[in-house]
Structures are given as C-alpha cells and as structure tokens.
mmCIF file of C-alpha atoms in Angstrom:
data_model
loop_
_atom_site.group_PDB
_atom_site.id
_atom_site.type_symbol
_atom_site.label_atom_id
_atom_site.label_comp_id
_atom_site.label_asym_id
_atom_site.label_seq_id
_atom_site.Cartn_x
_atom_site.Cartn_y
_atom_site.Cartn_z
ATOM 1 C CA MET A 22 33.732 23.693 21.474
ATOM 2 C CA SER A 23 30.895 23.427 18.562
ATOM 3 C CA ARG A 24 27.421 23.495 19.524
ATOM 4 C CA LEU A 25 24.903 20.782 17.538
ATOM 5 C CA PHE A 26 22.150 22.214 15.816
ATOM 6 C CA VAL A 27 19.372 19.834 15.161
ATOM 7 C CA ALA A 28 16.058 20.304 12.657
ATOM 8 C CA ARG A 29 13.198 17.955 11.822
ATOM 9 C CA ASN A 30 13.706 16.092 8.721
ATOM 10 C CA PRO A 31 10.748 17.256 6.163
ATOM 11 C CA ARG A 32 10.962 13.856 4.488
ATOM 12 C CA VAL A 33 9.145 11.962 7.462
ATOM 13 C CA ALA A 34 5.396 12.078 7.825
ATOM 14 C CA ALA A 35 4.609 12.850 11.689
ATOM 15 C CA ARG A 36 1.726 12.979 14.038
ATOM 16 C CA SER A 37 0.806 13.320 17.766
ATOM 17 C CA LEU A 38 -1.751 11.163 18.648
ATOM 18 C CA ASP A 39 -3.045 11.179 22.493
ATOM 19 C CA GLY A 40 0.565 12.609 23.165
ATOM 20 C CA GLU A 41 2.174 9.868 21.168
ATOM 21 C CA MET A 42 4.431 11.444 18.702
ATOM 22 C CA MET A 43 4.489 8.878 15.728
ATOM 23 C CA ILE A 44 7.011 9.203 12.620
ATOM 24 C CA MET A 45 7.244 7.442 9.885
ATOM 25 C CA SER A 46 10.057 7.412 6.952
ATOM 26 C CA GLY A 47 9.266 8.693 3.654
ATOM 27 C CA ARG A 48 11.875 6.907 2.669
ATOM 28 C CA ASP A 49 11.423 3.555 3.251
ATOM 29 C CA SER A 50 7.888 3.457 5.191
ATOM 30 C CA THR A 51 9.298 2.804 8.793
ATOM 31 C CA LEU A 52 7.058 4.016 11.591
ATOM 32 C CA PHE A 53 8.754 5.062 14.797
ATOM 33 C CA THR A 54 6.863 5.713 18.345
ATOM 34 C CA LEU A 55 9.098 8.307 19.696
ATOM 35 C CA ASN A 56 9.488 8.533 23.993
ATOM 36 C CA ARG A 57 8.836 11.498 25.637
ATOM 37 C CA THR A 58 12.480 13.171 25.491
ATOM 38 C CA ALA A 59 12.695 12.199 21.579
ATOM 39 C CA THR A 60 9.028 14.300 21.063
ATOM 40 C CA ILE A 61 10.489 17.404 23.240
ATOM 41 C CA LEU A 62 13.528 17.114 21.057
ATOM 42 C CA TRP A 63 11.639 16.730 17.769
ATOM 43 C CA GLN A 64 9.200 19.311 18.567
ATOM 44 C CA ALA A 65 12.309 21.652 19.914
ATOM 45 C CA ALA A 66 13.973 20.772 16.695
ATOM 46 C CA ASP A 67 13.993 23.862 14.490
ATOM 47 C CA GLY A 68 17.095 24.234 13.295
ATOM 48 C CA ARG A 69 18.512 27.719 15.435
ATOM 49 C CA THR A 70 17.934 26.797 18.686
ATOM 50 C CA PRO A 71 21.451 24.749 19.677
ATOM 51 C CA LEU A 72 20.642 21.681 21.102
ATOM 52 C CA ASP A 73 22.575 22.425 24.624
ATOM 53 C CA GLU A 74 19.781 25.428 24.813
ATOM 54 C CA ILE A 75 16.662 22.823 24.178
ATOM 55 C CA VAL A 76 18.239 20.576 27.020
ATOM 56 C CA GLN A 77 18.111 23.541 29.604
ATOM 57 C CA SER A 78 15.223 24.513 28.649
ATOM 58 C CA ARG A 79 13.006 21.999 27.637
ATOM 59 C CA ILE A 80 14.438 19.045 29.099
ATOM 60 C CA CYS A 81 16.005 19.976 32.536
ATOM 61 C CA SER A 82 12.604 21.789 32.897
ATOM 62 C CA GLU A 83 10.934 18.836 32.553
ATOM 63 C CA PHE A 84 13.147 16.195 34.459
ATOM 64 C CA ASP A 85 15.132 15.936 37.572
ATOM 65 C CA VAL A 86 18.465 15.157 35.811
ATOM 66 C CA ASP A 87 21.748 16.813 36.027
ATOM 67 C CA PRO A 88 22.339 19.221 32.701
ATOM 68 C CA ALA A 89 25.817 17.634 31.247
ATOM 69 C CA GLU A 90 24.605 14.172 31.424
ATOM 70 C CA ALA A 91 21.135 15.254 29.788
ATOM 71 C CA LEU A 92 23.248 17.105 27.084
ATOM 72 C CA GLN A 93 24.984 14.181 26.433
ATOM 73 C CA ASP A 94 21.932 11.789 26.381
ATOM 74 C CA ALA A 95 20.546 14.306 24.046
ATOM 75 C CA GLU A 96 23.324 13.819 21.901
ATOM 76 C CA THR A 97 23.336 10.161 21.830
ATOM 77 C CA LEU A 98 19.545 10.286 21.061
ATOM 78 C CA ALA A 99 19.392 13.010 18.263
ATOM 79 C CA ARG A 100 22.387 10.712 16.517
ATOM 80 C CA GLU A 101 20.557 7.858 16.412
ATOM 81 C CA LEU A 102 17.341 9.838 15.293
ATOM 82 C CA ALA A 103 19.730 11.329 12.412
ATOM 83 C CA GLY A 104 20.927 8.011 11.745
ATOM 84 C CA HIS A 105 16.830 7.393 11.151
ATOM 85 C CA GLU A 106 16.614 10.243 8.634
ATOM 86 C CA ILE A 107 14.305 11.570 11.283
ATOM 87 C CA LEU A 108 16.186 14.762 12.450
ATOM 88 C CA GLN A 109 18.947 17.121 10.428
ATOM 89 C CA LEU A 110 22.191 17.619 12.587
ATOM 90 C CA SER A 111 24.471 20.381 11.977
ATOM 91 C CA GLU A 112 27.214 22.518 13.612
ATOM 92 C CA GLN A 113 25.521 25.538 12.031
ATOM 93 C CA PRO A 114 21.939 26.345 12.051
ATOM 94 C CA ILE A 115 19.759 24.199 9.767
ATOM 95 C CA ALA A 116 18.037 26.450 7.367
ATOM 96 C CA PRO A 117 14.430 25.893 7.273
ATOM 97 C CA SER A 118 12.645 23.910 4.395
ATOM 98 C CA SER A 119 9.903 25.161 2.550
ATOM 99 C CA THR A 120 8.036 21.802 3.233
ATOM 100 C CA PRO A 121 6.364 21.864 6.402
ATOM 101 C CA PRO A 122 7.295 18.478 8.176
ATOM 102 C CA THR A 123 3.819 16.949 8.780
ATOM 103 C CA ALA A 124 2.522 18.172 5.143
ATOM 104 C CA ALA A 125 0.667 15.355 3.650
ATOM 105 C CA GLY A 126 2.927 15.753 0.331
ATOM 106 C CA ASP A 127 1.859 16.613 -2.904
ATOM 107 C CA PRO A 128 0.115 13.370 -4.277
ATOM 108 C CA ARG A 129 0.191 13.293 -7.767
ATOM 109 C CA MET B 28 -3.775 -10.192 -54.507
ATOM 110 C CA PRO B 29 -5.075 -10.786 -51.143
ATOM 111 C CA GLU B 30 -4.778 -8.619 -48.418
ATOM 112 C CA LEU B 31 -1.073 -9.490 -46.390
ATOM 113 C CA ILE B 32 -1.646 -7.383 -43.438
ATOM 114 C CA ALA B 33 -5.385 -8.357 -41.612
ATOM 115 C CA GLU B 34 -5.922 -5.500 -38.670
ATOM 116 C CA VAL B 35 -6.050 -6.818 -35.595
ATOM 117 C CA GLU B 36 -9.380 -6.449 -33.583
ATOM 118 C CA ARG B 37 -9.142 -4.613 -30.176
ATOM 119 C CA LEU B 38 -11.123 -6.348 -27.661
ATOM 120 C CA SER B 39 -11.824 -4.106 -23.962
ATOM 121 C CA LEU B 40 -12.914 -4.534 -20.338
ATOM 122 C CA LEU B 41 -14.209 -2.150 -18.366
ATOM 123 C CA ILE B 42 -13.646 -3.299 -14.854
ATOM 124 C CA GLU B 43 -14.793 -0.673 -12.052
ATOM 125 C CA ILE B 44 -13.664 -1.693 -8.502
ATOM 126 C CA GLY B 45 -14.295 1.005 -5.776
ATOM 127 C CA GLY B 46 -16.337 3.055 -8.426
ATOM 128 C CA MET B 47 -12.883 3.584 -10.362
ATOM 129 C CA PRO B 48 -12.850 2.194 -13.933
ATOM 130 C CA VAL B 49 -10.086 1.000 -15.433
ATOM 131 C CA ARG B 50 -10.546 -0.106 -19.059
ATOM 132 C CA VAL B 51 -7.997 -3.096 -20.174
ATOM 133 C CA ASN B 52 -7.498 -3.745 -23.712
ATOM 134 C CA THR B 53 -6.595 -6.878 -25.315
ATOM 135 C CA THR B 54 -6.624 -8.531 -28.440
ATOM 136 C CA ASP B 55 -6.563 -12.260 -27.395
ATOM 137 C CA PRO B 56 -10.800 -13.530 -27.117
ATOM 138 C CA GLY B 57 -9.277 -15.797 -24.688
ATOM 139 C CA PHE B 58 -7.763 -13.663 -22.145
ATOM 140 C CA LEU B 59 -10.832 -11.109 -22.567
ATOM 141 C CA ALA B 60 -12.899 -14.228 -20.924
ATOM 142 C CA MET B 61 -10.717 -15.282 -18.341
ATOM 143 C CA LEU B 62 -10.870 -11.300 -17.185
ATOM 144 C CA GLN B 63 -14.868 -11.490 -17.497
ATOM 145 C CA ASP B 64 -14.773 -14.691 -15.437
ATOM 146 C CA ARG B 65 -12.405 -13.412 -12.915
ATOM 147 C CA TYR B 66 -14.521 -10.088 -12.248
ATOM 148 C CA ALA B 67 -17.549 -11.051 -12.868
ATOM 149 C CA GLY B 68 -19.646 -8.685 -10.986
ATOM 150 C CA TYR B 69 -17.322 -5.850 -11.487
ATOM 151 C CA VAL B 70 -17.217 -5.327 -15.377
ATOM 152 C CA GLY B 71 -18.716 -1.609 -15.986
ATOM 153 C CA ALA B 72 -22.121 -1.649 -16.727
ATOM 154 C CA SER B 73 -21.407 1.107 -19.388
ATOM 155 C CA GLN B 74 -18.776 0.372 -21.583
ATOM 156 C CA GLU B 75 -18.607 4.264 -22.967
ATOM 157 C CA ALA B 76 -17.557 5.291 -19.747
ATOM 158 C CA ARG B 77 -14.211 7.227 -19.123
ATOM 159 C CA PRO B 78 -11.802 5.179 -17.012
ATOM 160 C CA GLU B 79 -9.599 6.269 -14.993
ATOM 161 C CA VAL B 80 -6.788 4.378 -16.314
ATOM 162 C CA GLU B 81 -6.632 2.705 -19.448
ATOM 163 C CA PHE B 82 -4.076 -0.452 -20.006
ATOM 164 C CA ASP B 83 -3.089 -2.118 -22.907
ATOM 165 C CA VAL B 84 -2.198 -5.695 -22.353
ATOM 166 C CA ASP B 85 0.646 -7.034 -24.174
ATOM 167 C CA LEU B 86 0.637 -10.613 -23.914
ATOM 168 C CA ILE B 87 4.010 -12.979 -23.879
ATOM 169 C CA ALA B 88 4.355 -16.729 -23.312
ATOM 170 C CA PRO B 89 4.939 -17.739 -19.850
ATOM 171 C CA ALA B 90 8.511 -18.029 -18.148
ATOM 172 C CA ASN B 91 9.456 -19.379 -15.191
ATOM 173 C CA SER B 92 9.148 -16.620 -12.831
ATOM 174 C CA ASP B 93 8.021 -15.891 -9.609
ATOM 175 C CA PRO B 94 4.688 -14.540 -8.511
ATOM 176 C CA ASP B 95 5.654 -14.458 -4.772
ATOM 177 C CA ALA B 96 8.701 -12.121 -5.834
ATOM 178 C CA ASP B 97 8.686 -8.567 -4.233
ATOM 179 C CA VAL B 98 6.761 -6.100 -6.338
ATOM 180 C CA ARG B 99 9.062 -2.799 -7.324
ATOM 181 C CA VAL B 100 7.008 0.512 -7.601
ATOM 182 C CA SER B 101 8.674 3.309 -8.693
ATOM 183 C CA HIS B 102 7.864 6.922 -9.959
ATOM 184 C CA ARG B 103 9.617 8.487 -12.424
ATOM 185 C CA SER B 104 9.226 11.445 -15.047
ATOM 186 C CA GLY B 105 5.387 11.187 -14.712
ATOM 187 C CA ARG B 106 5.189 7.853 -15.075
ATOM 188 C CA TRP B 107 4.582 4.698 -12.862
ATOM 189 C CA SER B 108 6.454 1.125 -13.255
ATOM 190 C CA MET B 109 5.528 -1.703 -11.813
ATOM 191 C CA GLN B 110 7.161 -5.007 -11.985
ATOM 192 C CA ARG B 111 7.243 -8.263 -10.291
ATOM 193 C CA GLY B 112 9.063 -11.605 -11.833
ATOM 194 C CA ASP B 113 5.490 -12.188 -13.561
ATOM 195 C CA PHE B 114 4.905 -8.828 -14.919
ATOM 196 C CA LEU B 115 5.981 -5.208 -16.056
ATOM 197 C CA ALA B 116 3.798 -2.436 -16.196
ATOM 198 C CA GLU B 117 3.795 1.407 -16.736
ATOM 199 C CA TRP B 118 1.418 3.950 -16.332
ATOM 200 C CA GLU B 119 1.177 7.615 -16.948
ATOM 201 C CA PRO B 120 -1.368 9.190 -14.559
ATOM 202 C CA ALA B 121 -1.528 12.145 -17.067
ATOM 203 C CA SER B 122 -2.860 11.074 -20.044
ATOM 204 C CA ARG B 123 -4.404 7.869 -18.310
ATOM 205 C CA ARG B 124 -2.974 5.365 -20.578
ATOM 206 C CA GLY B 125 -0.581 2.359 -19.116
ATOM 207 C CA TRP B 126 0.289 -0.914 -20.321
ATOM 208 C CA ILE B 127 1.031 -4.472 -18.847
ATOM 209 C CA ARG B 128 3.140 -6.973 -19.920
ATOM 210 C CA GLN B 129 2.379 -10.361 -19.020
ATOM 211 C CA SER B 130 1.234 -13.924 -19.946
ATOM 212 C CA ALA B 131 -1.939 -14.846 -20.085
ATOM 213 C CA ASN B 132 -3.216 -15.713 -16.239
ATOM 214 C CA PRO B 133 -5.510 -13.378 -14.146
ATOM 215 C CA TYR B 134 -3.000 -13.104 -11.247
ATOM 216 C CA SER B 135 -0.422 -10.293 -12.843
ATOM 217 C CA ILE B 136 -3.083 -7.724 -13.500
ATOM 218 C CA ASP B 137 -4.727 -8.616 -10.601
ATOM 219 C CA ALA B 138 -1.432 -7.325 -8.618
ATOM 220 C CA VAL B 139 -1.591 -4.545 -11.180
ATOM 221 C CA LEU B 140 -5.055 -2.947 -10.468
ATOM 222 C CA ARG B 141 -4.508 -3.666 -6.660
ATOM 223 C CA ILE B 142 -1.682 -1.266 -7.094
ATOM 224 C CA VAL B 143 -3.036 1.127 -9.438
ATOM 225 C CA HIS B 144 -5.678 1.330 -6.778
ATOM 226 C CA THR B 145 -3.680 1.886 -3.920
ATOM 227 C CA LEU B 146 -1.971 4.973 -6.152
ATOM 228 C CA VAL B 147 -5.143 6.600 -6.649
ATOM 229 C CA LEU B 148 -6.804 5.989 -3.610
ATOM 230 C CA ALA B 149 -3.505 7.420 -1.719
ATOM 231 C CA ARG B 150 -3.971 10.623 -3.428
ATOM 232 C CA GLN B 151 -7.572 10.732 -2.141
ATOM 233 C CA GLY B 152 -7.058 9.721 1.525
ATOM 234 C CA GLY B 153 -8.330 6.195 0.870
ATOM 235 C CA PHE B 154 -6.306 2.917 1.231
ATOM 236 C CA LEU B 155 -6.544 -1.001 -0.002
ATOM 237 C CA LEU B 156 -6.419 -2.886 3.860
ATOM 238 C CA HIS B 157 -5.736 -6.295 4.517
ATOM 239 C CA SER B 158 -9.125 -7.197 6.127
ATOM 240 C CA ALA B 159 -12.412 -8.376 5.685
ATOM 241 C CA SER B 160 -15.203 -6.462 6.007
ATOM 242 C CA ALA B 161 -19.080 -6.932 5.529
ATOM 243 C CA ILE B 162 -22.319 -4.440 5.154
ATOM 244 C CA ARG B 163 -24.676 -5.619 8.358
ATOM 245 C CA HIS B 164 -27.463 -3.190 8.840
ATOM 246 C CA GLY B 165 -26.974 -0.573 5.930
ATOM 247 C CA LYS B 166 -23.246 -0.072 7.698
ATOM 248 C CA ALA B 167 -19.964 -1.375 6.923
ATOM 249 C CA PHE B 168 -17.290 -3.083 8.995
ATOM 250 C CA LEU B 169 -13.706 -4.390 8.884
ATOM 251 C CA PHE B 170 -11.904 -6.845 10.526
ATOM 252 C CA ALA B 171 -8.343 -6.232 10.042
ATOM 253 C CA GLY B 172 -5.436 -8.486 11.072
ATOM 254 C CA VAL B 173 -2.491 -10.527 9.559
ATOM 255 C CA SER B 174 -2.772 -13.881 7.998
ATOM 256 C CA GLY B 175 -3.892 -16.541 10.497
ATOM 257 C CA ALA B 176 -5.870 -13.362 12.295
ATOM 258 C CA GLY B 177 -8.940 -14.687 11.806
ATOM 259 C CA LYS B 178 -10.402 -12.664 8.417
ATOM 260 C CA THR B 179 -11.487 -16.119 6.447
ATOM 261 C CA THR B 180 -12.732 -16.952 9.866
ATOM 262 C CA ILE B 181 -15.099 -14.007 10.573
ATOM 263 C CA SER B 182 -15.899 -13.837 6.746
ATOM 264 C CA ARG B 183 -17.089 -17.744 6.948
ATOM 265 C CA LEU B 184 -19.227 -17.375 10.087
ATOM 266 C CA ALA B 185 -21.375 -14.153 8.633
ATOM 267 C CA PRO B 186 -24.513 -14.312 9.542
ATOM 268 C CA PRO B 187 -27.451 -14.324 6.439
ATOM 269 C CA ASP B 188 -27.759 -11.026 6.788
ATOM 270 C CA ALA B 189 -24.215 -9.662 6.162
ATOM 271 C CA THR B 190 -22.932 -8.320 2.690
ATOM 272 C CA LEU B 191 -19.415 -9.642 2.193
ATOM 273 C CA LEU B 192 -17.208 -7.429 0.644
ATOM 274 C CA THR B 193 -14.404 -9.446 0.710
ATOM 275 C CA ASP B 194 -12.237 -12.146 2.925
ATOM 276 C CA GLU B 195 -8.894 -10.584 2.161
ATOM 277 C CA ILE B 196 -9.007 -7.139 1.070
ATOM 278 C CA SER B 197 -11.158 -3.785 1.841
ATOM 279 C CA TYR B 198 -11.674 -0.975 -0.436
ATOM 280 C CA VAL B 199 -11.786 2.146 2.098
ATOM 281 C CA ARG B 200 -11.700 5.619 0.617
ATOM 282 C CA LYS B 201 -13.500 8.886 1.929
ATOM 283 C CA ASP B 202 -17.029 9.759 1.621
ATOM 284 C CA VAL B 203 -17.384 12.549 -0.901
ATOM 285 C CA GLY B 204 -20.857 11.954 -1.142
ATOM 286 C CA ALA B 205 -24.162 13.715 0.340
ATOM 287 C CA HIS B 206 -22.674 13.323 3.975
ATOM 288 C CA GLY B 207 -19.230 14.619 2.905
ATOM 289 C CA HIS B 208 -17.599 13.295 6.065
ATOM 290 C CA GLY B 209 -16.490 9.842 7.482
ATOM 291 C CA TYR B 210 -15.295 7.007 4.910
ATOM 292 C CA VAL B 211 -17.157 4.371 2.666
ATOM 293 C CA ALA B 212 -15.978 0.559 1.991
ATOM 294 C CA PHE B 213 -16.479 -0.769 -1.261
ATOM 295 C CA GLY B 214 -16.792 -4.748 -2.260
ATOM 296 C CA THR B 215 -13.783 -6.100 -3.991
ATOM 297 C CA PRO B 216 -12.826 -9.111 -6.109
ATOM 298 C CA PHE B 217 -9.547 -9.214 -4.274
ATOM 299 C CA THR B 218 -10.211 -12.849 -2.192
ATOM 300 C CA GLY B 219 -8.154 -14.588 0.377
ATOM 301 C CA GLU B 220 -9.058 -18.551 1.238
ATOM 302 C CA LEU B 221 -12.099 -18.202 0.791
ATOM 303 C CA ALA B 222 -12.191 -17.496 -2.868
ATOM 304 C CA ARG B 223 -15.392 -15.643 -2.789
ATOM 305 C CA LEU B 224 -15.500 -12.378 -4.555
ATOM 306 C CA GLY B 225 -17.425 -9.799 -2.719
ATOM 307 C CA GLU B 226 -20.716 -8.064 -3.903
ATOM 308 C CA ASN B 227 -19.747 -4.733 -5.313
ATOM 309 C CA VAL B 228 -21.638 -2.413 -3.067
ATOM 310 C CA SER B 229 -20.721 0.107 -0.733
ATOM 311 C CA ALA B 230 -21.695 1.549 2.785
ATOM 312 C CA PRO B 231 -20.767 4.018 5.278
ATOM 313 C CA VAL B 232 -17.364 2.369 7.468
ATOM 314 C CA ALA B 233 -18.922 1.705 10.980
ATOM 315 C CA ALA B 234 -16.114 0.670 12.858
ATOM 316 C CA LEU B 235 -12.422 -1.255 12.473
ATOM 317 C CA TYR B 236 -12.115 -4.456 14.229
ATOM 318 C CA LEU B 237 -8.658 -5.916 15.142
ATOM 319 C CA LEU B 238 -9.023 -9.643 15.076
ATOM 320 C CA ARG B 239 -7.647 -11.716 17.520
ATOM 321 C CA HIS B 240 -8.435 -15.255 18.107
ATOM 322 C CA GLY B 241 -9.045 -15.954 22.140
ATOM 323 C CA SER B 242 -11.300 -18.332 24.576
ATOM 324 C CA GLU B 243 -14.224 -15.869 24.336
ATOM 325 C CA ASN B 244 -15.549 -12.909 22.304
ATOM 326 C CA ARG B 245 -14.868 -9.617 23.605
ATOM 327 C CA ILE B 246 -15.030 -5.830 22.122
ATOM 328 C CA GLU B 247 -12.451 -3.611 23.739
ATOM 329 C CA PRO B 248 -11.736 -0.223 22.794
ATOM 330 C CA VAL B 249 -8.238 0.893 21.200
ATOM 331 C CA PRO B 250 -6.060 3.430 21.838
ATOM 332 C CA ALA B 251 -5.341 5.917 19.224
ATOM 333 C CA GLY B 252 -1.628 5.338 18.636
ATOM 334 C CA GLU B 253 -2.362 1.390 18.593
ATOM 335 C CA ALA B 254 -4.830 1.854 16.270
ATOM 336 C CA ALA B 255 -2.742 3.908 14.049
ATOM 337 C CA ARG B 256 0.002 2.057 14.576
ATOM 338 C CA SER B 257 -2.043 -1.352 13.744
ATOM 339 C CA LEU B 258 -4.121 0.062 10.492
ATOM 340 C CA LEU B 259 -0.776 1.362 9.296
ATOM 341 C CA ALA B 260 0.865 -2.344 9.506
ATOM 342 C CA ASN B 261 -2.228 -3.823 7.504
ATOM 343 C CA VAL B 262 -2.352 -1.105 4.667
ATOM 344 C CA LEU B 263 -1.157 -2.069 1.293
ATOM 345 C CA PHE B 264 1.554 0.060 0.238
ATOM 346 C CA PHE B 265 3.560 -0.727 -2.774
ATOM 347 C CA ALA B 266 5.868 2.458 -3.962
ATOM 348 C CA GLU B 267 8.896 3.911 -2.671
ATOM 349 C CA ASP B 268 7.970 7.614 -2.916
ATOM 350 C CA GLU B 269 7.993 10.234 -0.749
ATOM 351 C CA PRO B 270 4.637 12.047 -1.244
ATOM 352 C CA LEU B 271 2.703 8.658 -1.486
ATOM 353 C CA VAL B 272 4.424 7.784 1.977
ATOM 354 C CA GLN B 273 3.293 10.866 3.717
ATOM 355 C CA ALA B 274 -0.530 10.892 1.942
ATOM 356 C CA THR B 275 -0.840 7.073 3.427
ATOM 357 C CA PHE B 276 0.249 8.142 6.637
ATOM 358 C CA GLN B 277 -2.077 11.094 7.264
ATOM 359 C CA ALA B 278 -5.040 9.017 6.295
ATOM 360 C CA ALA B 279 -3.969 6.140 8.444
ATOM 361 C CA PHE B 280 -4.339 8.749 11.085
ATOM 362 C CA ASP B 281 -7.124 10.427 9.718
ATOM 363 C CA PHE B 282 -9.372 7.374 9.407
ATOM 364 C CA VAL B 283 -8.309 6.394 13.389
ATOM 365 C CA SER B 284 -9.838 9.881 14.454
ATOM 366 C CA GLN B 285 -12.834 9.589 12.466
ATOM 367 C CA VAL B 286 -13.699 6.022 13.139
ATOM 368 C CA PRO B 287 -14.059 3.670 16.208
ATOM 369 C CA VAL B 288 -10.983 0.761 16.150
ATOM 370 C CA TYR B 289 -11.647 -1.914 18.772
ATOM 371 C CA ARG B 290 -9.854 -5.098 19.599
ATOM 372 C CA LEU B 291 -12.188 -8.030 18.765
ATOM 373 C CA THR B 292 -11.258 -11.376 20.396
ATOM 374 C CA PHE B 293 -13.465 -13.981 19.152
ATOM 375 C CA LEU B 294 -13.771 -17.915 19.686
ATOM 376 C CA PRO B 295 -14.425 -19.555 16.049
ATOM 377 C CA ASP B 296 -18.580 -19.811 16.314
ATOM 378 C CA SER B 297 -21.007 -17.261 14.848
ATOM 379 C CA ARG B 298 -21.854 -15.606 18.305
ATOM 380 C CA VAL B 299 -19.098 -13.462 17.311
ATOM 381 C CA TRP B 300 -21.590 -11.777 14.912
ATOM 382 C CA GLU B 301 -23.884 -10.918 17.765
ATOM 383 C CA LEU B 302 -21.509 -8.443 18.688
ATOM 384 C CA ILE B 303 -21.217 -6.801 15.186
ATOM 385 C CA GLY B 304 -23.847 -4.392 14.191
#
C-alpha cells in the first residue's frame, strides 16, 4: 500500500491567531479557517513525514480515535485541502519549496 | 505658408491622496477642470513634486459600457494592466509612468486611482478599507461594514468636533513617522451616499469599529480571528496576484494585532458618538 505525503502549499498565506489558523488562497483570495484537526495536519505537513505517521503521532495522541478511522478521515481532509490548493499531495516525499508558506511575498 | 502642425498643450494636475502624489496629464482643458473640481482639496500644492505615478490620459468618445462591470487587474512583464467596461489603463512601476484610455468622465479615473493606491499600499503594509473614518480628539476611528451597515449614518451623525475623513473608503497606511509603529488614516475624496469629500488630513488610528444596526448603543471587543476575517472582508482588493494577496493578508493580521477592533451596535441617533473617542 502506498503512503501519502503532504506539504503546505507555499503559494498560500497563513497566519495563526489565538489558536485559529487562517489561510488565504493566493490564487483567488479565498479565506479558509482551519479546524483543530486541519490545523494539526497543516502544521505537520512538511512533505517528508508520511500522513500515517502524522496521524499516529499528532492526531491519535490528541484525540481518542481509532487509528484506521483517523487515517481515513485525515486522507479525506488532506484531499479536500489539496482541492483548495492549500496542501500538496504526493505518493513521494515532497521537496521543500524555496518560498516559505507564511512569507509576505515579494511585493513589487 | 502657415504651420500645419500645431503643438498641443499638455495640461497637468497633481492629485495627492494619502500623501502619495499622482500626476495626471491631459490635453483637454475641460477634463482638467472636471478633475480639479472632483479632487478639490487633494490637488497637490506643489506641481513640481515628483509623482509616484504619472498617467497620460487618452480621452476617447463615450461608449455604451458598463461602469459596474468587474474590474480586471493583472501584472505581467513589470506592467500592471487595469480594465473595466469604461476604461483601459497600464502602469509600469519601474518608470512610474502609465496611461489611461477613457471618456471624459470622473468615474473611470477614480477607479484607476483606487486600484493604483491599493497596489502601492499593499507593498507598504497598508490598504483601502470599505469604511467611514473620522478624526476626533486627534485620533482616527474607522467604521467598517458592507453596504447598509451604517457607514453613511455614522458619518452623518458625527458631532461638530469630529473631522470626517470619508464616508465610504478609508485610507490606511503604516505609521513610518516619528512613532514608527501603528497606523495612520488619511482623508480621501472617495465618497459614498453622503457625497461629501473627506478632509485631506490624517491621524493615528485608535480603533476599528465593525458596524451593526441594533436597538441600543453598545461596544464589544471582537476576538482577533473574527477581527481579521472581518477586516479582510472589507479590504478593497483588485489584483489577481499572489504576492499582493499574501502582502494584503499579512497586512490585515498585522493591523488587528496592533489596533483594537470592536463591534459597534448602534441606534441611528447622535448619542452613539458619546462612545467614540
């Protein structure tokens, strides 16, 4: 069974405020507010750690959930976030981008 | 033999909003007079000042175009392109030069100026905001909300000791002056229903109020996350440009981390101003 790797999309702007993670799409300026699980996933999405390890170490340790069910939910969530271009998904580790995810960009 | 080619006189006007001079060149005296009237109070005192942007206006015959159509702003090869049904414009920041093609009306150039100011402000950590604003006791207060939230009403109710900066679009930039922190609000000629130009003055921003009509006058603090969301919902933004989206996003969060944001529920009477300032 292949493993899934997740990475933060460097083309979005992200800030955490009072524990609330907000992300704005650089493409169409849509603003997203992540729930607790999505925030954990976003913060752990370094492109190197497989999703199942993130679920095991970060989600199952925080919530009282069945690991298999948690992984399935996390995959669904990751695909949803990828659909909004917030996360990148791959069956291979994802190389880090030179653009930090929270940078203010290069205003001209 | 008489000279067949007459030299056309170039007329010029410096429009200074938010301390940023924009020069507009035209060959049409009537259009120049229209702009002088439209931007009265914002025409630069020194016509010799070096403008941040200089536009040559190419006037064309009026066409059946929709001024309410969506604005399209894009960046390519160092140039910003701006267009709506009633105008087409380009601006090259490196040379500070640009042009506008429009008919002789004040609305098209007004839209171009708003766009250019949002682009310049974004790279400086500022923004234009859908909000009324006023100065009272030396401090600026912003009143944000969508159409119908009460921007015009709160402006109309302002007491005589308040100086109205705008009833529609506030101009906010980072304070780079002596204090070096916080934000400053400037007056703008961008009007709403009140149709009254704001005073061309500025003051440090003391608070942002999110307007809501209600059955009593009440002020409540707004949690930071909600404040940021509400601010972003009211920031004027036109460009489909990732770096600018990111800059504006960061500017909104920086603003709410430094300026208190409140929910202002109010009755439509002047007593609400007893809570302000």
